[in-house]
Short mmCIF file of C-alpha atoms in Angstrom, two decimals:
data_model
loop_
_atom_site.label_atom_id
_atom_site.label_comp_id
_atom_site.label_asym_id
_atom_site.label_seq_id
_atom_site.Cartn_x
_atom_site.Cartn_y
_atom_site.Cartn_z
CA UNK B 437 -34.46 4.15 26.69
CA UNK B 438 -32.58 3.53 23.42
CA UNK B 439 -34.48 1.29 21.01
CA UNK B 440 -32.90 -2.05 20.11
CA UNK B 441 -31.99 -3.46 16.70
CA UNK B 442 -32.27 -7.15 15.97
CA UNK B 443 -30.62 -8.94 13.07
CA UNK B 444 -28.69 -12.14 12.32
CA UNK B 445 -24.88 -12.26 12.14
CA UNK B 446 -23.24 -15.44 10.86
CA UNK B 447 -26.28 -17.49 11.75
CA UNK B 448 -26.92 -16.17 15.26
CA UNK B 449 -29.44 -13.57 16.38
CA UNK B 450 -28.03 -10.41 17.92
CA UNK B 451 -29.56 -7.36 19.55
CA UNK B 452 -27.75 -4.02 19.80
CA UNK B 453 -28.79 -0.47 20.74
CA UNK B 454 -30.09 1.72 17.92
CA UNK B 455 -27.72 4.58 18.65
CA UNK B 456 -26.71 5.62 15.14
CA UNK B 457 -23.53 3.55 14.81
CA UNK B 458 -22.45 1.89 11.59
CA UNK B 459 -22.70 -1.80 10.87
CA UNK B 460 -18.90 -2.02 10.88
CA UNK B 461 -18.70 -0.56 14.40
CA UNK B 462 -21.29 -3.03 15.62
CA UNK B 463 -19.44 -5.97 14.07
CA UNK B 464 -15.93 -4.96 15.21
CA UNK B 465 -16.40 -3.19 18.52
CA UNK B 466 -19.52 -4.82 19.93
CA UNK B 467 -19.39 -8.31 18.50
CA UNK B 468 -15.59 -8.66 18.23
CA UNK B 469 -15.58 -9.79 14.58
CA UNK B 470 -12.15 -8.59 13.49
CA UNK B 471 -12.12 -9.96 9.95
CA UNK B 472 -14.06 -6.78 9.21
CA UNK B 473 -11.32 -4.15 8.78
CA UNK B 474 -11.38 -0.34 8.79
CA UNK B 475 -9.04 1.21 6.22
CA UNK B 476 -10.71 4.53 5.36
CA UNK B 477 -12.20 5.72 8.67
CA UNK B 478 -15.01 5.50 7.38
CA UNK B 479 -15.52 6.74 3.84
CA UNK B 480 -16.68 3.62 1.99
CA UNK B 481 -13.58 3.86 -0.21
CA UNK B 482 -11.31 0.88 0.53
CA UNK B 483 -13.59 -2.17 0.70
CA UNK B 484 -11.79 -3.68 3.70
CA UNK B 485 -15.03 -3.86 5.71
CA UNK B 486 -17.09 -5.69 3.07
CA UNK B 487 -19.68 -8.16 4.36
CA UNK B 488 -22.83 -9.70 2.90
CA UNK B 489 -26.26 -8.29 3.67
CA UNK B 490 -28.86 -10.87 2.65
CA UNK B 491 -26.21 -12.52 0.50
CA UNK B 492 -25.04 -9.40 -1.36
CA UNK B 493 -21.69 -7.66 -0.72
CA UNK B 494 -21.94 -4.32 1.06
CA UNK B 495 -19.42 -1.90 2.53
CA UNK B 496 -20.29 -1.96 6.22
CA UNK B 497 -18.52 1.22 7.37
CA UNK B 498 -21.06 3.49 5.67
CA UNK B 499 -24.07 1.24 6.30
CA UNK B 500 -26.05 2.44 9.34
CA UNK B 501 -26.80 -0.49 11.60
CA UNK B 502 -30.49 0.45 11.66
CA UNK B 503 -30.69 -0.29 7.92
CA UNK B 504 -29.99 -3.98 8.46
CA UNK B 505 -32.64 -4.55 11.15
CA UNK B 506 -34.26 -7.93 10.56
CA UNK B 507 -31.74 -8.88 7.88
CA UNK B 508 -28.99 -11.51 7.60
CA UNK B 509 -25.36 -10.42 7.87
CA UNK B 510 -22.53 -12.74 6.78
CA UNK B 511 -18.89 -12.01 7.54
CA UNK B 512 -15.85 -13.98 6.43
CA UNK B 513 -16.08 -15.91 9.69
CA UNK B 514 -19.61 -16.95 8.73
CA UNK B 515 -18.73 -18.60 5.42
CA UNK B 516 -18.74 -22.42 5.46
CA UNK B 517 -15.41 -23.56 6.87
CA UNK B 518 -14.42 -25.45 3.71
CA UNK B 519 -15.25 -22.43 1.52
CA UNK B 520 -13.32 -20.10 3.77
CA UNK B 521 -10.32 -22.45 3.81
CA UNK B 522 -10.42 -22.78 0.01
CA UNK B 523 -10.24 -19.01 -0.44
CA UNK B 524 -7.34 -18.80 2.00
CA UNK B 525 -5.50 -21.52 0.09
CA UNK B 526 -6.18 -19.88 -3.28
CA UNK B 527 -4.88 -16.49 -2.13
CA UNK B 528 -1.83 -18.02 -0.51
CA UNK B 529 -1.01 -20.19 -3.53
CA UNK B 530 -1.12 -17.18 -5.86
CA UNK B 531 0.75 -14.83 -3.53
CA UNK B 532 -2.41 -12.71 -3.44
CA UNK B 533 -1.96 -11.62 0.17
CA UNK B 534 1.03 -9.95 1.82
CA UNK B 535 0.03 -8.03 4.93
CA UNK B 536 -3.48 -9.50 4.68
CA UNK B 537 -5.38 -6.41 5.81
CA UNK B 538 -7.47 -5.85 2.68
CA UNK B 539 -8.00 -9.46 1.66
CA UNK B 540 -10.93 -10.45 3.95
CA UNK B 541 -13.09 -7.80 2.29
CA UNK B 542 -11.83 -8.78 -1.16
CA UNK B 543 -12.58 -12.44 -0.50
CA UNK B 544 -16.12 -11.55 0.56
CA UNK B 545 -16.56 -9.61 -2.68
CA UNK B 546 -15.18 -12.40 -4.86
CA UNK B 547 -17.04 -15.13 -2.97
CA UNK B 548 -20.26 -13.21 -3.55
CA UNK B 549 -19.46 -12.96 -7.25
CA UNK B 550 -18.56 -16.65 -7.39
CA UNK B 551 -21.94 -17.57 -5.95
CA UNK B 552 -23.62 -15.81 -8.89
CA UNK B 553 -21.48 -17.34 -11.67
CA UNK B 554 -21.07 -20.80 -13.12
CA UNK B 555 -17.72 -22.59 -13.16
CA UNK B 556 -16.16 -20.04 -15.53
CA UNK B 557 -14.36 -17.21 -13.72
CA UNK B 558 -13.21 -14.64 -16.31
CA UNK B 559 -10.51 -12.28 -15.09
CA UNK B 560 -12.49 -9.29 -16.34
CA UNK B 561 -15.36 -10.03 -13.96
CA UNK B 562 -12.95 -10.21 -11.05
CA UNK B 563 -11.31 -6.91 -12.03
CA UNK B 564 -14.71 -5.25 -12.26
CA UNK B 565 -15.68 -6.53 -8.82
CA UNK B 566 -12.46 -5.13 -7.36
CA UNK B 567 -13.46 -1.58 -8.34
CA UNK B 568 -14.86 -1.21 -4.81
CA UNK B 569 -11.53 -2.20 -3.21
CA UNK B 570 -7.97 -1.02 -2.74
CA UNK B 571 -4.88 -3.16 -2.21
CA UNK B 572 -1.46 -1.56 -1.87
CA UNK B 573 0.74 -4.65 -1.46
CA UNK B 574 0.01 -7.11 -4.24
CA UNK B 575 -0.51 -5.09 -7.43
CA UNK B 576 -3.85 -6.79 -8.13
CA UNK B 577 -2.60 -9.41 -10.59
CA UNK B 578 -2.10 -12.17 -8.03
CA UNK B 579 -5.57 -11.48 -6.59
CA UNK B 580 -7.07 -12.00 -10.03
CA UNK B 581 -5.03 -15.19 -10.42
CA UNK B 582 -6.45 -16.44 -7.11
CA UNK B 583 -9.94 -15.64 -8.43
CA UNK B 584 -9.33 -17.53 -11.67
CA UNK B 585 -7.85 -20.63 -9.99
CA UNK B 586 -10.02 -20.81 -6.89
CA UNK B 587 -10.54 -24.43 -5.90
CA UNK B 588 -7.40 -25.78 -7.61
CA UNK B 589 -5.00 -27.93 -5.61
CA UNK B 590 -2.18 -25.91 -4.03
CA UNK B 591 1.38 -27.33 -3.99
CA UNK B 592 3.19 -27.83 -0.70
CA UNK B 593 5.27 -24.93 0.60
CA UNK B 594 8.08 -24.38 3.07
CA UNK B 595 6.35 -21.77 5.23
CA UNK B 596 9.50 -20.87 7.12
CA UNK B 597 11.29 -20.09 3.85
CA UNK B 598 8.26 -18.17 2.59
CA UNK B 599 8.20 -16.08 5.75
CA UNK B 600 11.91 -15.40 5.48
CA UNK B 601 11.54 -14.12 1.90
CA UNK B 602 8.57 -11.96 2.99
CA UNK B 603 10.67 -10.46 5.79
CA UNK B 604 13.55 -9.72 3.37
CA UNK B 605 11.19 -7.97 0.97
CA UNK B 606 9.00 -6.21 3.52
CA UNK B 607 11.70 -5.25 6.00
CA UNK B 608 9.89 -6.58 9.08
CA UNK B 609 8.97 -10.03 10.38
CA UNK B 610 5.95 -11.25 8.45
CA UNK B 611 3.78 -14.36 8.56
CA UNK B 612 2.86 -16.22 5.38
CA UNK B 613 0.00 -18.72 5.16
CA UNK B 614 -3.70 -19.09 4.33
CA UNK B 615 -4.69 -17.61 7.70
CA UNK B 616 -3.07 -14.29 6.73
CA UNK B 617 -5.36 -13.91 3.71
CA UNK B 618 -8.28 -14.55 6.05
CA UNK B 619 -7.42 -11.51 8.15
CA UNK B 620 -5.55 -13.21 10.97
CA UNK B 621 -2.29 -11.28 10.61
CA UNK B 622 -2.31 -10.07 14.21
CA UNK B 623 -3.07 -6.40 13.51
CA UNK B 624 -2.73 -4.10 16.49
CA UNK B 625 -6.35 -3.01 16.66
CA UNK B 626 -7.55 -6.62 16.36
CA UNK B 627 -5.58 -7.80 19.37
CA UNK B 628 -6.39 -5.20 22.03
CA UNK B 629 -7.95 -6.26 25.36
CA UNK B 630 -11.69 -6.03 25.94
CA UNK B 631 -12.82 -2.97 27.84
CA UNK B 632 -10.01 -0.72 26.65
CA UNK B 633 -10.57 3.00 26.34
CA UNK B 634 -10.37 4.33 22.78
CA UNK B 635 -8.18 7.37 22.07
CA UNK B 636 -8.60 9.37 18.85
CA UNK B 637 -6.87 12.50 17.63
CA UNK B 638 -8.80 15.71 18.31
CA UNK B 639 -7.26 17.38 15.27
CA UNK B 640 -5.44 19.93 17.42
CA UNK B 641 -2.51 17.87 18.65
CA UNK B 642 -4.35 16.23 21.54
CA UNK B 643 -6.38 13.11 22.20
CA UNK B 644 -10.00 12.44 23.13
CA UNK B 645 -11.11 9.25 24.86
CA UNK B 646 -14.29 7.23 24.86
CA UNK B 647 -15.51 3.80 25.79
CA UNK B 648 -16.02 2.99 22.09
CA UNK B 649 -14.80 4.30 18.76
CA UNK B 650 -18.23 5.84 18.15
CA UNK B 651 -18.17 7.63 21.50
CA UNK B 652 -14.65 8.96 20.95
CA UNK B 653 -15.60 10.21 17.48
CA UNK B 654 -18.62 11.99 18.95
CA UNK B 655 -16.41 13.67 21.56
CA UNK B 656 -13.86 14.70 18.91
CA UNK B 657 -16.70 16.21 16.84
CA UNK B 658 -14.75 15.75 13.60
CA UNK B 659 -16.01 14.84 10.16
CA UNK B 660 -13.31 13.12 8.12
CA UNK B 661 -11.93 15.14 5.22
CA UNK B 662 -12.78 14.74 1.56
CA UNK B 663 -10.86 15.45 -1.64
CA UNK B 664 -10.48 19.09 -2.62
CA UNK B 665 -10.47 20.33 -6.23
CA UNK B 666 -7.27 22.33 -5.73
CA UNK B 667 -4.85 22.37 -8.69
CA UNK B 668 -1.80 20.16 -8.14
CA UNK B 669 1.31 22.35 -7.72
CA UNK B 670 4.88 21.05 -8.05
CA UNK B 671 6.69 21.58 -4.73
CA UNK B 672 10.18 22.41 -6.06
CA UNK B 673 11.77 24.36 -8.90
CA UNK B 674 14.41 22.67 -11.04
CA UNK B 675 18.03 23.57 -10.29
CA UNK B 676 19.40 26.07 -12.76
CA UNK B 677 21.28 24.58 -15.69
CA UNK B 678 21.03 23.23 -19.22
CA UNK B 679 20.37 19.61 -18.25
CA UNK B 680 20.25 16.55 -20.49
CA UNK B 681 17.80 14.92 -18.07
CA UNK B 682 15.24 16.56 -15.80
CA UNK B 683 12.97 14.77 -13.33
CA UNK B 684 10.58 16.36 -10.86
CA UNK B 685 8.20 14.59 -8.50
CA UNK B 686 5.29 15.72 -6.37
CA UNK B 687 4.14 14.73 -2.89
CA UNK B 688 3.25 11.03 -2.66
CA UNK B 689 1.34 9.22 0.09
CA UNK B 690 2.56 5.70 1.04
CA UNK B 691 -1.14 4.70 1.14
CA UNK B 692 -0.83 1.63 3.33
CA UNK B 693 -4.29 0.20 4.10
CA UNK B 694 -3.96 -0.54 7.83
CA UNK B 695 -4.02 2.84 9.54
CA UNK B 696 -1.67 3.34 12.51
CA UNK B 697 -2.90 1.73 15.71
CA UNK B 698 -1.47 0.64 19.05
CA UNK B 699 -2.68 -0.33 22.50
CA UNK B 700 -1.12 -0.69 25.90
CA UNK B 701 -2.01 -1.77 29.42
CA UNK B 702 -0.77 0.26 32.42
CA UNK B 703 2.91 -0.45 32.95
CA UNK B 704 3.07 -2.65 29.86
CA UNK B 705 4.71 -2.58 26.43
CA UNK B 706 2.62 -1.06 23.62
CA UNK B 707 1.55 -3.09 20.60
CA UNK B 708 3.49 -2.42 17.42
CA UNK B 709 1.65 -0.67 14.55
CA UNK B 710 3.69 -2.78 12.13
CA UNK B 711 1.71 -5.95 12.84
CA UNK B 712 2.10 -8.09 9.68
CA UNK B 713 3.59 -5.49 7.37
CA UNK B 714 6.07 -2.65 7.33
CA UNK B 715 3.85 -0.09 5.54
CA UNK B 716 6.75 0.43 3.06
CA UNK B 717 8.77 2.05 5.84
CA UNK B 718 6.17 4.68 6.72
CA UNK B 719 5.27 3.28 10.16
CA UNK B 720 8.76 2.73 11.50
CA UNK B 721 8.64 5.97 13.50
CA UNK B 722 4.90 5.97 14.31
CA UNK B 723 4.24 7.92 17.53
CA UNK B 724 1.21 5.87 18.55
CA UNK B 725 2.95 3.26 20.75
CA UNK B 726 4.32 5.93 23.07
CA UNK B 727 0.95 7.68 23.16
CA UNK B 728 -0.70 4.40 24.11
CA UNK B 729 1.85 3.83 26.89
CA UNK B 730 1.37 7.33 28.30
CA UNK B 731 -2.42 7.30 28.21
CA UNK B 732 -2.65 3.81 29.75
CA UNK B 733 -0.44 4.89 32.64
CA UNK B 734 -2.37 8.14 33.08
CA UNK B 735 -5.81 6.51 33.15
CA UNK B 736 -4.91 3.23 34.83
CA UNK B 737 -6.73 1.28 32.10
CA UNK B 738 -5.84 -0.33 28.79
CA UNK B 739 -6.04 2.20 25.96
CA UNK B 740 -6.42 1.69 22.20
CA UNK B 741 -4.91 4.57 20.20
CA UNK B 742 -6.08 4.96 16.61
CA UNK B 743 -5.24 7.25 13.74
CA UNK B 744 -7.96 7.81 11.18
CA UNK B 745 -7.14 7.85 7.49
CA UNK B 746 -7.08 11.65 7.67
CA UNK B 747 -4.61 11.50 10.57
CA UNK B 748 -2.31 9.21 8.58
CA UNK B 749 -2.35 11.64 5.67
CA UNK B 750 -1.84 14.75 7.79
CA UNK B 751 0.77 13.40 10.19
CA UNK B 752 2.34 10.34 8.55
CA UNK B 753 5.57 10.67 6.52
CA UNK B 754 5.57 11.28 2.78
CA UNK B 755 8.05 10.49 0.06
CA UNK B 756 10.22 13.63 -0.23
CA UNK B 757 9.68 15.43 -3.57
CA UNK B 758 12.72 16.00 -5.80
CA UNK B 759 13.75 18.18 -8.74
CA UNK B 760 16.75 16.65 -10.51
CA UNK B 761 18.97 17.94 -13.32
CA UNK B 762 21.70 15.73 -14.84
CA UNK B 763 24.24 16.40 -17.58
CA UNK B 764 25.11 13.93 -20.32
CA UNK B 765 28.22 12.90 -18.35
CA UNK B 766 26.14 11.93 -15.27
CA UNK B 767 27.04 15.01 -13.23
CA UNK B 768 24.06 16.79 -11.71
CA UNK B 769 22.06 18.22 -8.84
CA UNK B 770 19.34 16.57 -6.79
CA UNK B 771 17.17 19.23 -5.16
CA UNK B 772 15.04 17.59 -2.48
CA UNK B 773 12.84 18.57 0.45
CA UNK B 774 15.05 18.43 3.54
CA UNK B 775 14.90 14.90 4.96
CA UNK B 776 17.41 13.28 7.31
CA UNK B 777 19.45 10.66 5.47
CA UNK B 778 18.40 11.57 1.95
CA UNK B 779 21.89 12.73 0.92
CA UNK B 780 23.34 9.36 1.91
CA UNK B 781 20.56 7.60 -0.01
CA UNK B 782 21.44 9.49 -3.19
CA UNK B 783 25.17 8.90 -2.63
CA UNK B 784 24.51 5.14 -2.49
CA UNK B 785 23.65 5.36 -6.19
CA UNK B 786 26.09 7.98 -7.47
CA UNK B 787 28.88 10.13 -6.07
CA UNK B 788 28.53 12.49 -9.05
CA UNK B 789 25.24 14.00 -7.89
CA UNK B 790 25.21 17.00 -5.58
CA UNK B 791 22.33 16.99 -3.10
CA UNK B 792 20.69 20.32 -2.35
CA UNK B 793 18.17 20.11 0.52
CA UNK B 794 15.40 22.71 0.58
CA UNK B 795 13.21 23.93 3.46
CA UNK B 796 9.56 24.55 2.57
CA UNK B 797 6.23 24.40 4.42
CA UNK B 798 5.34 20.76 4.19
CA UNK B 799 4.02 17.56 5.71
CA UNK B 800 6.60 15.25 7.31
CA UNK B 801 8.94 13.23 5.08
CA UNK B 802 11.07 10.14 5.66
CA UNK B 803 13.92 8.41 3.89
CA UNK B 804 12.63 5.12 5.33
CA UNK B 805 9.87 5.01 2.69
CA UNK B 806 10.66 2.53 -0.05
CA UNK B 807 13.71 3.67 -2.00
CA UNK B 808 13.29 7.36 -1.13
CA UNK B 809 16.07 9.39 -2.74
CA UNK B 810 18.12 6.65 -4.32
CA UNK B 811 15.31 5.43 -6.62
CA UNK B 812 14.70 8.90 -8.05
CA UNK B 813 18.45 9.32 -8.65
CA UNK B 814 18.78 5.89 -10.27
CA UNK B 815 15.75 6.47 -12.50
CA UNK B 816 17.06 9.84 -13.65
CA UNK B 817 20.48 8.34 -14.44
CA UNK B 818 18.84 5.51 -16.38
CA UNK B 819 17.50 8.05 -18.89
CA UNK B 820 21.08 8.60 -20.11
CA UNK B 821 21.25 5.05 -21.44
CA UNK B 822 19.11 2.83 -23.65
CA UNK B 823 16.81 1.89 -20.77
CA UNK B 824 17.74 -1.77 -20.67
CA UNK B 825 20.45 -1.67 -18.00
CA UNK B 826 19.58 -3.39 -14.73
CA UNK B 827 19.26 -1.27 -11.62
CA UNK B 828 20.92 -2.50 -8.44
CA UNK B 829 19.55 -1.37 -5.10
CA UNK B 830 21.70 -0.52 -2.06
CA UNK B 831 20.48 -3.86 -0.69
CA UNK B 832 22.23 -5.63 -3.61
CA UNK B 833 19.15 -6.91 -5.41
CA UNK B 834 19.04 -6.20 -9.15
CA UNK B 835 16.19 -5.84 -11.60
CA UNK B 836 15.40 -4.53 -15.01
CA UNK B 837 12.11 -3.97 -16.75
CA UNK B 838 10.69 -3.23 -20.16
CA UNK B 839 7.31 -2.86 -21.77
CA UNK B 840 6.70 -5.80 -24.06
CA UNK B 841 3.51 -5.85 -26.12
CA UNK B 842 1.52 -3.98 -23.48
CA UNK B 843 2.88 -6.05 -20.58
CA UNK B 844 5.62 -5.30 -18.12
CA UNK B 845 8.46 -7.79 -18.34
CA UNK B 846 10.74 -7.92 -15.30
CA UNK B 847 13.91 -9.86 -14.56
CA UNK B 848 15.15 -10.01 -10.99
CA UNK B 849 18.26 -11.26 -9.28
CA UNK B 850 18.17 -11.66 -5.51
CA UNK B 851 20.21 -14.73 -4.63
CA UNK B 852 18.38 -17.82 -3.38
CA UNK B 853 14.64 -17.30 -4.05
CA UNK B 854 13.56 -19.18 -0.88
CA UNK B 855 9.94 -19.08 -2.06
CA UNK B 856 9.21 -18.01 -5.62
CA UNK B 857 5.50 -17.38 -4.93
CA UNK B 858 6.30 -14.78 -2.28
CA UNK B 859 9.14 -13.25 -4.29
CA UNK B 860 6.97 -12.96 -7.39
CA UNK B 861 4.16 -11.40 -5.35
CA UNK B 862 6.44 -8.71 -3.94
CA UNK B 863 7.88 -7.96 -7.37
CA UNK B 864 4.40 -7.57 -8.91
CA UNK B 865 3.38 -5.37 -5.99
CA UNK B 866 6.46 -3.19 -6.45
CA UNK B 867 5.72 -2.95 -10.18
CA UNK B 868 2.21 -1.73 -9.47
CA UNK B 869 3.49 0.82 -6.97
CA UNK B 870 6.06 2.15 -9.46
CA UNK B 871 3.64 2.28 -12.39
CA UNK B 872 1.07 4.02 -10.23
CA UNK B 873 3.64 6.48 -8.84
CA UNK B 874 4.95 7.55 -12.24
CA UNK B 875 1.59 7.83 -14.00
CA UNK B 876 -1.02 8.94 -11.47
CA UNK B 877 -0.07 9.33 -7.80
CA UNK B 878 0.23 12.74 -6.16
CA UNK B 879 -1.10 14.77 -3.25
CA UNK B 880 -2.23 18.37 -3.28
CA UNK B 881 -0.31 20.27 -0.58
CA UNK B 882 -1.08 23.93 0.03
CA UNK B 883 1.52 26.69 0.38
CA UNK B 884 1.11 26.40 4.15
CA UNK B 885 2.17 22.74 4.03
CA UNK B 886 -1.33 21.38 4.68
CA UNK B 887 -2.35 18.24 2.75
CA UNK B 888 -5.67 18.72 0.93
CA UNK B 889 -6.25 15.19 -0.38
CA UNK B 890 -7.42 13.40 2.74
CA UNK B 891 -9.20 10.28 1.51
CA UNK B 892 -7.68 7.09 0.20
CA UNK B 893 -9.29 7.40 -3.25
CA UNK B 894 -7.69 10.81 -3.75
CA UNK B 895 -4.12 9.47 -3.75
CA UNK B 896 -4.24 8.30 -7.38
CA UNK B 897 -3.51 4.60 -6.77
CA UNK B 898 -4.07 2.65 -10.02
CA UNK B 899 -7.04 0.26 -9.70
CA UNK B 900 -7.15 -3.37 -10.83
CA UNK B 901 -8.91 -2.55 -14.10
CA UNK B 902 -6.06 -0.26 -15.22
CA UNK B 903 -3.03 -2.26 -14.12
CA UNK B 904 -1.19 -3.85 -17.09
CA UNK B 905 -0.08 -7.50 -16.89
CA UNK B 906 3.29 -8.19 -15.28
CA UNK B 907 5.68 -11.02 -16.20
CA UNK B 908 8.36 -11.85 -13.64
CA UNK B 909 11.47 -13.90 -14.45
CA UNK B 910 13.41 -14.91 -11.35
CA UNK B 911 17.12 -15.49 -11.97
CA UNK B 912 17.86 -17.93 -9.17
CA UNK B 913 21.33 -18.45 -7.74
CA UNK B 914 23.01 -19.99 -4.74
CA UNK B 915 23.95 -16.59 -3.35
CA UNK B 916 22.46 -15.26 -0.13
CA UNK B 917 18.90 -13.97 -0.51
CA UNK B 918 18.63 -10.19 -0.80
CA UNK B 919 15.76 -7.76 -1.32
CA UNK B 920 14.56 -7.69 -4.94
CA UNK B 921 11.35 -5.68 -4.84
CA UNK B 922 13.03 -2.33 -4.18
CA UNK B 923 15.14 -2.80 -7.33
CA UNK B 924 11.97 -3.77 -9.23
CA UNK B 925 10.33 -0.58 -7.98
CA UNK B 926 13.17 1.46 -9.47
CA UNK B 927 13.40 -0.54 -12.71
CA UNK B 928 9.67 -0.34 -13.45
CA UNK B 929 9.62 3.39 -12.67
CA UNK B 930 12.48 3.84 -15.16
CA UNK B 931 10.79 1.73 -17.84
CA UNK B 932 7.44 3.48 -17.41
CA UNK B 933 9.04 6.91 -17.57
CA UNK B 934 10.94 5.91 -20.71
CA UNK B 935 7.74 4.62 -22.36
CA UNK B 936 6.08 7.96 -21.63
CA UNK B 937 8.93 9.79 -23.40
CA UNK B 938 10.71 11.10 -20.28
CA UNK B 939 8.42 14.06 -19.50
CA UNK B 940 10.07 16.03 -16.70
CA UNK B 941 7.14 16.13 -14.27
CA UNK B 942 5.51 13.20 -12.45
CA UNK B 943 2.83 12.02 -12.45
CA UNK B 944 2.95 11.82 -16.22
CA UNK B 945 -0.66 10.82 -16.81
CA UNK B 946 -1.92 7.46 -17.93
CA UNK B 947 0.43 5.49 -20.18
CA UNK B 948 -1.51 4.54 -23.31
CA UNK B 949 -1.41 1.07 -24.83
CA UNK B 950 0.47 2.23 -27.91
CA UNK B 951 3.42 3.59 -25.95
CA UNK B 952 3.46 0.52 -23.72
CA UNK B 953 3.65 -1.81 -26.69
CA UNK B 954 5.99 0.07 -29.03
CA UNK B 955 9.29 -0.58 -27.28
CA UNK B 956 11.83 -3.04 -28.63
CA UNK B 957 12.93 -6.19 -26.87
CA UNK B 958 15.99 -5.91 -24.67
CA UNK B 959 19.24 -7.54 -25.62
CA UNK B 960 20.81 -10.52 -23.84
CA UNK B 961 21.33 -9.64 -20.17
CA UNK B 962 24.82 -8.97 -18.81
CA UNK B 963 26.16 -10.84 -15.85
CA UNK B 964 24.42 -10.11 -12.56
CA UNK B 965 24.86 -8.75 -9.94
CA UNK B 966 26.09 -5.62 -11.69
CA UNK B 967 27.34 -3.67 -8.68
CA UNK B 968 26.48 -0.09 -7.87
CA UNK B 969 24.91 2.02 -10.62
CA UNK B 970 27.36 4.94 -10.64
CA UNK B 971 27.12 7.81 -13.11
CA UNK B 972 30.88 8.00 -13.66
CA UNK B 973 31.56 4.31 -14.19
CA UNK B 974 28.33 2.84 -15.56
CA UNK B 975 26.62 5.40 -17.77
CA UNK B 976 27.19 5.14 -21.56
#
């Protein structure tokens, strides 16, 4: 007979078998509390599963359930309803939640901090608390603004317009509202039917099944990978030539927090892994829905299919690395890992760049990932000018960025704003992604194409404590709304690279405060939209 564990969850006594499972598995899979999220599978590295144990925040995925016997567990669902609603309103008002996957854990962390402080909420204390968390969407700043202004009255919003702007920026239908920040975004693994089999990758191209996640993991017999100390190699050599501008990038992981998941009932339609966010394009071709359909039909039962964080890194698409050389007249070569559609992406920016696709041992790549191909080309071309020209994306949004006294200053043009809170949030998130990409993000990939960096903390994503402030100026117009955040992504990458002195290889290393603050103000902006950034017509 397996011994039983007794403890309190959100004010009610529970009893579960003492079979070695984690507290997170008990809360999610046995008690059905889905505000507790699993983003690292489980490594204790993302903070999405944070709960309170006797009133103190704790990461539940690496907490054995037996360690909380006789103790009091509080999840987001167990906070007083008015407190929970106030946090949802604060995050929504600041634009501090986009997909909403990481925010329940962040709210639990900040609510625990709030309970220990007086009325003053310094931003620095919030940034320190966020060291245990990762957020890929928001860029941290709006989360810290929600922390600072928690409890303030929120203005009324047109939620339909907010959702429309979120869909334009994210590329998929997306809900906006306080409930999203509270973890109710409709994620695939939160919505599966009770009693479904769980299918996990066996690491050899097949699938193992169990009645629970813990059972399937035991059958698979896998221990999730850790970071390796391998030296970071650059995947490609520069094209031969005496170039005025050279830019070379490494492998980059999209690093979305919600790992791929789907479920299906026999004869039914599988749940989409996209849920409430597009994963920056990386999930558009996820194989899990078809796996869920096949396994459900084979076994005659509903089946949940889950990728671990390691699976996402090994099998999910990466941003294709490039090695670019450009002459002073804008003519040049873009050498890139072979990826369907990448030549067209580069051509959307300039017809003067020759694309040379290269076959190497590698993880999968995709041009669907935010700005893949065209952003690198646009950033390289921007180095020929003074750095203050706006960059226009293929989607017709325009942006430009500069470092101004240690802060990033961004101007965006995207037609009718629809909802400035959402638009600003996406622009700040894109700025964080670009800054992080240029300065610190990279994956170690061996000569056999195997990814070595298998945990979410090994991707190099810039944490809250190291993200500079971002100022966003929205140039509103009556034109149709178009995507702005992709143009911001390109513009901030260009500005950050310029501030670093245009070193040829990315990541460049951390951008120090002196270089961030030493750049001059930009001149008066030209008329927007500017049209396509073409080397022959637009370079100085």
